[in-house]
Amino acid sequence: MPPRESATRLAVLIRHNALLMLREPGPLLSRMILPLVFMTLLRPLYLSAQGRTAGTEQAVVATLVTFSLLALSISGNAILTERLGRTWDRLRGTTLHPAELLLGKAVPVLTALLAQQILLVGFGVGVFGLRVPHPFLLLGVLLSWSCTLLGLGALLGVLVRSVGELSAAYDIGGMLLSSVGGAFVPLGVLPGWVADVAPVSPGYWAAHGLRAALAGDVRSTAAACGTLLGVAVVCATLAAVRLQGSGGRVMAL
């Protein structure tokens, strides 16, 4: 397969999937606007408990991790809509390579997830004075976390059988992973058992990585990024395997 021909098909797929996302902008806009309101309302509580610097950082981290987990809906819907519309099997029957299909879906979603997080950090910097002395460390965490969300969302998209199931999965799962991971409330003030199970949650590694990046802790940031990318690879692999078989098709709703 000529690389140029493959690149042309991939560009068409990316443009097509981006247009599909933009034609239904409601979920994307809500994931962009609502966390800004949430951060604004939540920050005074953190300031009173932790002081200006730590409180602002906590407000940004809590909002970013929580609402980026809720943004799993964007990634999951990208796959689920194809399954519900019975179009995924048609795409698989074309000359398109499976990698092209997955990348064509992944690039627009990854861009949306990363844009959401950059918007939240930028809002924290511009409005609340969040200090980001090590932007490249922070960008590494945001990229790793976006890849994790992409993989988790894709896995949800191939496992659930309806929009209702997907909604329940990212609502319940997102809040649970964020809370147990110590994004909302620092683990030091939570019951001991929460701290023991927190590393199981990807939200823990996202929050841990964000705090480490803001503090300039290279080693902790690298460990968090490596863990997040490992989760992303596992989830993406499971989703790809699932899509290869009949499990990728919704037979009855």
mmCIF file of N, CA, C and O in Angstrom, residues 99-158:
data_model
loop_
_atom_site.group_PDB
_atom_site.id
_atom_site.type_symbol
_atom_site.label_atom_id
_atom_site.label_comp_id
_atom_site.label_asym_id
_atom_site.label_seq_id
_atom_site.Cartn_x
_atom_site.Cartn_y
_atom_site.Cartn_z
ATOM 1 N N ALA A 99 -6.095 0.007 10.796
ATOM 2 C CA ALA A 99 -5.364 1.083 11.475
ATOM 3 C C ALA A 99 -5.835 2.450 11.003
ATOM 4 O O ALA A 99 -5.920 3.398 11.788
ATOM 5 N N GLU A 100 -6.172 2.544 9.711
ATOM 6 C CA GLU A 100 -6.673 3.814 9.178
ATOM 7 C C GLU A 100 -8.029 4.148 9.779
ATOM 8 O O GLU A 100 -8.300 5.310 10.115
ATOM 9 N N LEU A 101 -8.885 3.142 9.925
ATOM 10 C CA LEU A 101 -10.197 3.361 10.530
ATOM 11 C C LEU A 101 -10.065 3.876 11.955
ATOM 12 O O LEU A 101 -10.731 4.835 12.354
ATOM 13 N N LEU A 102 -9.199 3.225 12.731
ATOM 14 C CA LEU A 102 -9.047 3.607 14.129
ATOM 15 C C LEU A 102 -8.385 4.981 14.264
ATOM 16 O O LEU A 102 -8.799 5.797 15.086
ATOM 17 N N LEU A 103 -7.374 5.246 13.456
ATOM 18 C CA LEU A 103 -6.724 6.555 13.514
ATOM 19 C C LEU A 103 -7.657 7.665 13.052
ATOM 20 O O LEU A 103 -7.647 8.773 13.599
ATOM 21 N N GLY A 104 -8.469 7.372 12.045
ATOM 22 C CA GLY A 104 -9.422 8.361 11.567
ATOM 23 C C GLY A 104 -10.417 8.766 12.632
ATOM 24 O O GLY A 104 -10.873 9.918 12.682
ATOM 25 N N LYS A 105 -10.775 7.817 13.499
ATOM 26 C CA LYS A 105 -11.647 8.115 14.633
ATOM 27 C C LYS A 105 -10.878 8.787 15.771
ATOM 28 O O LYS A 105 -11.393 9.684 16.445
ATOM 29 N N ALA A 106 -9.642 8.331 15.977
ATOM 30 C CA ALA A 106 -8.908 8.737 17.168
ATOM 31 C C ALA A 106 -8.424 10.179 17.109
ATOM 32 O O ALA A 106 -8.486 10.896 18.116
ATOM 33 N N VAL A 107 -7.941 10.617 15.960
ATOM 34 C CA VAL A 107 -7.307 11.939 15.884
ATOM 35 C C VAL A 107 -8.268 13.076 16.257
ATOM 36 O O VAL A 107 -7.919 13.942 17.080
ATOM 37 N N PRO A 108 -9.487 13.147 15.696
ATOM 38 C CA PRO A 108 -10.388 14.234 16.101
ATOM 39 C C PRO A 108 -10.763 14.183 17.576
ATOM 40 O O PRO A 108 -10.858 15.224 18.239
ATOM 41 N N VAL A 109 -10.977 12.954 18.094
ATOM 42 C CA VAL A 109 -11.346 12.820 19.503
ATOM 43 C C VAL A 109 -10.185 13.238 20.399
ATOM 44 O O VAL A 109 -10.377 13.955 21.385
ATOM 45 N N LEU A 110 -8.984 12.788 20.077
ATOM 46 C CA LEU A 110 -7.813 13.157 20.866
ATOM 47 C C LEU A 110 -7.615 14.673 20.855
ATOM 48 O O LEU A 110 -7.279 15.279 21.879
ATOM 49 N N THR A 111 -7.843 15.283 19.717
ATOM 50 C CA THR A 111 -7.727 16.742 19.616
ATOM 51 C C THR A 111 -8.742 17.436 20.521
ATOM 52 O O THR A 111 -8.418 18.418 21.207
ATOM 53 N N ALA A 112 -9.979 16.924 20.533
ATOM 54 C CA ALA A 112 -11.021 17.518 21.377
ATOM 55 C C ALA A 112 -10.690 17.358 22.861
ATOM 56 O O ALA A 112 -10.852 18.304 23.650
ATOM 57 N N LEU A 113 -10.206 16.182 23.251
ATOM 58 C CA LEU A 113 -9.863 15.945 24.655
ATOM 59 C C LEU A 113 -8.717 16.849 25.100
ATOM 60 O O LEU A 113 -8.750 17.441 26.177
ATOM 61 N N LEU A 114 -7.700 16.959 24.254
ATOM 62 C CA LEU A 114 -6.559 17.797 24.597
ATOM 63 C C LEU A 114 -6.952 19.275 24.627
ATOM 64 O O LEU A 114 -6.501 20.033 25.499
ATOM 65 N N ALA A 115 -7.821 19.688 23.696
ATOM 66 C CA ALA A 115 -8.279 21.085 23.678
ATOM 67 C C ALA A 115 -9.045 21.418 24.949
ATOM 68 O O ALA A 115 -8.899 22.517 25.506
ATOM 69 N N GLN A 116 -9.863 20.481 25.425
ATOM 70 C CA GLN A 116 -10.604 20.708 26.665
ATOM 71 C C GLN A 116 -9.652 20.963 27.829
ATOM 72 O O GLN A 116 -9.826 21.913 28.606
ATOM 73 N N GLN A 117 -8.618 20.132 27.938
ATOM 74 C CA GLN A 117 -7.702 20.257 29.062
ATOM 75 C C GLN A 117 -6.855 21.530 28.969
ATOM 76 O O GLN A 117 -6.606 22.190 29.979
ATOM 77 N N ILE A 118 -6.413 21.870 27.762
ATOM 78 C CA ILE A 118 -5.636 23.098 27.593
ATOM 79 C C ILE A 118 -6.493 24.317 27.912
ATOM 80 O O ILE A 118 -6.015 25.295 28.506
ATOM 81 N N LEU A 119 -7.780 24.263 27.546
ATOM 82 C CA LEU A 119 -8.689 25.359 27.877
ATOM 83 C C LEU A 119 -8.805 25.528 29.385
ATOM 84 O O LEU A 119 -8.752 26.659 29.900
ATOM 85 N N LEU A 120 -8.936 24.437 30.112
ATOM 86 C CA LEU A 120 -9.084 24.516 31.564
ATOM 87 C C LEU A 120 -7.815 25.049 32.221
ATOM 88 O O LEU A 120 -7.874 25.902 33.121
ATOM 89 N N VAL A 121 -6.669 24.565 31.778
ATOM 90 C CA VAL A 121 -5.410 25.063 32.336
ATOM 91 C C VAL A 121 -5.227 26.536 31.981
ATOM 92 O O VAL A 121 -4.835 27.355 32.824
ATOM 93 N N GLY A 122 -5.524 26.892 30.737
ATOM 94 C CA GLY A 122 -5.403 28.285 30.322
ATOM 95 C C GLY A 122 -6.323 29.196 31.109
ATOM 96 O O GLY A 122 -5.946 30.333 31.465
ATOM 97 N N PHE A 123 -7.527 28.718 31.402
ATOM 98 C CA PHE A 123 -8.471 29.490 32.213
ATOM 99 C C PHE A 123 -7.916 29.681 33.624
ATOM 100 O O PHE A 123 -7.998 30.772 34.199
ATOM 101 N N GLY A 124 -7.349 28.606 34.166
ATOM 102 C CA GLY A 124 -6.753 28.711 35.494
ATOM 103 C C GLY A 124 -5.598 29.687 35.533
ATOM 104 O O GLY A 124 -5.442 30.448 36.492
ATOM 105 N N VAL A 125 -4.784 29.695 34.478
ATOM 106 C CA VAL A 125 -3.641 30.608 34.414
ATOM 107 C C VAL A 125 -4.099 32.047 34.217
ATOM 108 O O VAL A 125 -3.664 32.967 34.924
ATOM 109 N N GLY A 126 -4.993 32.253 33.249
ATOM 110 C CA GLY A 126 -5.381 33.609 32.888
ATOM 111 C C GLY A 126 -6.310 34.287 33.872
ATOM 112 O O GLY A 126 -6.231 35.505 34.072
ATOM 113 N N VAL A 127 -7.197 33.514 34.502
ATOM 114 C CA VAL A 127 -8.208 34.103 35.379
ATOM 115 C C VAL A 127 -7.817 34.009 36.852
ATOM 116 O O VAL A 127 -8.018 34.961 37.620
ATOM 117 N N PHE A 128 -7.247 32.882 37.256
ATOM 118 C CA PHE A 128 -6.976 32.653 38.673
ATOM 119 C C PHE A 128 -5.492 32.712 39.032
ATOM 120 O O PHE A 128 -5.139 32.527 40.194
ATOM 121 N N GLY A 129 -4.653 32.927 38.048
ATOM 122 C CA GLY A 129 -3.235 33.081 38.351
ATOM 123 C C GLY A 129 -2.506 31.790 38.651
ATOM 124 O O GLY A 129 -1.505 31.794 39.387
ATOM 125 N N LEU A 130 -2.985 30.666 38.108
ATOM 126 C CA LEU A 130 -2.275 29.398 38.286
ATOM 127 C C LEU A 130 -0.865 29.530 37.718
ATOM 128 O O LEU A 130 -0.678 29.991 36.595
ATOM 129 N N ARG A 131 0.122 29.088 38.464
ATOM 130 C CA ARG A 131 1.503 29.163 38.018
ATOM 131 C C ARG A 131 1.918 27.849 37.348
ATOM 132 O O ARG A 131 1.730 26.777 37.923
ATOM 133 N N VAL A 132 2.450 27.965 36.147
ATOM 134 C CA VAL A 132 2.899 26.784 35.392
ATOM 135 C C VAL A 132 4.368 27.002 35.032
ATOM 136 O O VAL A 132 4.697 27.405 33.910
ATOM 137 N N PRO A 133 5.270 26.742 35.974
ATOM 138 C CA PRO A 133 6.690 27.001 35.715
ATOM 139 C C PRO A 133 7.343 25.979 34.784
ATOM 140 O O PRO A 133 8.436 26.230 34.267
ATOM 141 N N HIS A 134 6.684 24.840 34.577
ATOM 142 C CA HIS A 134 7.254 23.779 33.740
ATOM 143 C C HIS A 134 6.212 23.328 32.719
ATOM 144 O O HIS A 134 5.630 22.242 32.838
ATOM 145 N N PRO A 135 5.956 24.139 31.695
ATOM 146 C CA PRO A 135 4.865 23.844 30.761
ATOM 147 C C PRO A 135 5.052 22.544 29.982
ATOM 148 O O PRO A 135 4.077 21.875 29.658
ATOM 149 N N PHE A 136 6.293 22.171 29.675
ATOM 150 C CA PHE A 136 6.504 20.952 28.896
ATOM 151 C C PHE A 136 6.198 19.697 29.714
ATOM 152 O O PHE A 136 5.705 18.702 29.186
ATOM 153 N N LEU A 137 6.508 19.744 31.004
ATOM 154 C CA LEU A 137 6.117 18.627 31.867
ATOM 155 C C LEU A 137 4.593 18.509 31.912
ATOM 156 O O LEU A 137 4.042 17.413 31.816
ATOM 157 N N LEU A 138 3.936 19.640 32.049
ATOM 158 C CA LEU A 138 2.479 19.635 32.107
ATOM 159 C C LEU A 138 1.880 19.132 30.797
ATOM 160 O O LEU A 138 0.923 18.346 30.791
ATOM 161 N N LEU A 139 2.442 19.561 29.682
ATOM 162 C CA LEU A 139 1.944 19.114 28.387
ATOM 163 C C LEU A 139 2.106 17.603 28.230
ATOM 164 O O LEU A 139 1.239 16.932 27.665
ATOM 165 N N GLY A 140 3.205 17.062 28.748
ATOM 166 C CA GLY A 140 3.397 15.613 28.697
ATOM 167 C C GLY A 140 2.305 14.863 29.437
ATOM 168 O O GLY A 140 1.802 13.832 28.970
ATOM 169 N N VAL A 141 1.916 15.381 30.608
ATOM 170 C CA VAL A 141 0.838 14.745 31.375
ATOM 171 C C VAL A 141 -0.495 14.868 30.632
ATOM 172 O O VAL A 141 -1.267 13.903 30.564
ATOM 173 N N LEU A 142 -0.762 16.031 30.072
ATOM 174 C CA LEU A 142 -2.018 16.230 29.354
ATOM 175 C C LEU A 142 -2.119 15.304 28.144
ATOM 176 O O LEU A 142 -3.179 14.718 27.882
ATOM 177 N N LEU A 143 -1.034 15.129 27.422
ATOM 178 C CA LEU A 143 -1.036 14.225 26.272
ATOM 179 C C LEU A 143 -1.241 12.776 26.717
ATOM 180 O O LEU A 143 -2.026 12.039 26.114
ATOM 181 N N SER A 144 -0.544 12.383 27.764
ATOM 182 C CA SER A 144 -0.679 11.011 28.270
ATOM 183 C C SER A 144 -2.092 10.748 28.773
ATOM 184 O O SER A 144 -2.677 9.697 28.500
ATOM 185 N N TRP A 145 -2.648 11.703 29.495
ATOM 186 C CA TRP A 145 -4.003 11.562 30.031
ATOM 187 C C TRP A 145 -5.029 11.529 28.906
ATOM 188 O O TRP A 145 -5.992 10.762 28.953
ATOM 189 N N SER A 146 -4.816 12.338 27.862
ATOM 190 C CA SER A 146 -5.732 12.326 26.720
ATOM 191 C C SER A 146 -5.714 10.973 26.020
ATOM 192 O O SER A 146 -6.760 10.465 25.599
ATOM 193 N N CYS A 147 -4.531 10.386 25.894
ATOM 194 C CA CYS A 147 -4.434 9.048 25.288
ATOM 195 C C CYS A 147 -5.158 8.005 26.143
ATOM 196 O O CYS A 147 -5.825 7.111 25.613
ATOM 197 N N THR A 148 -5.035 8.132 27.454
ATOM 198 C CA THR A 148 -5.746 7.214 28.354
ATOM 199 C C THR A 148 -7.248 7.352 28.193
ATOM 200 O O THR A 148 -7.977 6.353 28.108
ATOM 201 N N LEU A 149 -7.731 8.575 28.153
ATOM 202 C CA LEU A 149 -9.163 8.814 27.975
ATOM 203 C C LEU A 149 -9.647 8.277 26.629
ATOM 204 O O LEU A 149 -10.740 7.710 26.529
ATOM 205 N N LEU A 150 -8.832 8.441 25.603
ATOM 206 C CA LEU A 150 -9.181 7.933 24.285
ATOM 207 C C LEU A 150 -9.329 6.419 24.318
ATOM 208 O O LEU A 150 -10.288 5.861 23.782
ATOM 209 N N GLY A 151 -8.378 5.743 24.955
ATOM 210 C CA GLY A 151 -8.453 4.295 25.049
ATOM 211 C C GLY A 151 -9.624 3.814 25.881
ATOM 212 O O GLY A 151 -10.341 2.882 25.505
ATOM 213 N N LEU A 152 -9.842 4.459 27.037
ATOM 214 C CA LEU A 152 -10.980 4.091 27.897
ATOM 215 C C LEU A 152 -12.310 4.307 27.178
ATOM 216 O O LEU A 152 -13.210 3.468 27.236
ATOM 217 N N GLY A 153 -12.431 5.447 26.501
ATOM 218 C CA GLY A 153 -13.665 5.742 25.792
ATOM 219 C C GLY A 153 -13.923 4.771 24.662
ATOM 220 O O GLY A 153 -15.057 4.333 24.451
ATOM 221 N N ALA A 154 -12.867 4.418 23.918
ATOM 222 C CA ALA A 154 -13.029 3.456 22.835
ATOM 223 C C ALA A 154 -13.459 2.096 23.378
ATOM 224 O O ALA A 154 -14.314 1.415 22.788
ATOM 225 N N LEU A 155 -12.886 1.693 24.498
ATOM 226 C CA LEU A 155 -13.264 0.413 25.097
ATOM 227 C C LEU A 155 -14.721 0.424 25.536
ATOM 228 O O LEU A 155 -15.458 -0.548 25.320
ATOM 229 N N LEU A 156 -15.156 1.533 26.139
ATOM 230 C CA LEU A 156 -16.573 1.655 26.496
ATOM 231 C C LEU A 156 -17.452 1.590 25.245
ATOM 232 O O LEU A 156 -18.501 0.949 25.239
ATOM 233 N N GLY A 157 -16.990 2.253 24.190
ATOM 234 C CA GLY A 157 -17.782 2.303 22.962
ATOM 235 C C GLY A 157 -18.009 0.955 22.320
ATOM 236 O O GLY A 157 -19.012 0.753 21.637
ATOM 237 N N VAL A 158 -17.091 0.008 22.516
ATOM 238 C CA VAL A 158 -17.269 -1.316 21.919
ATOM 239 C C VAL A 158 -17.920 -2.306 22.882
ATOM 240 O O VAL A 158 -18.352 -3.384 22.462
#
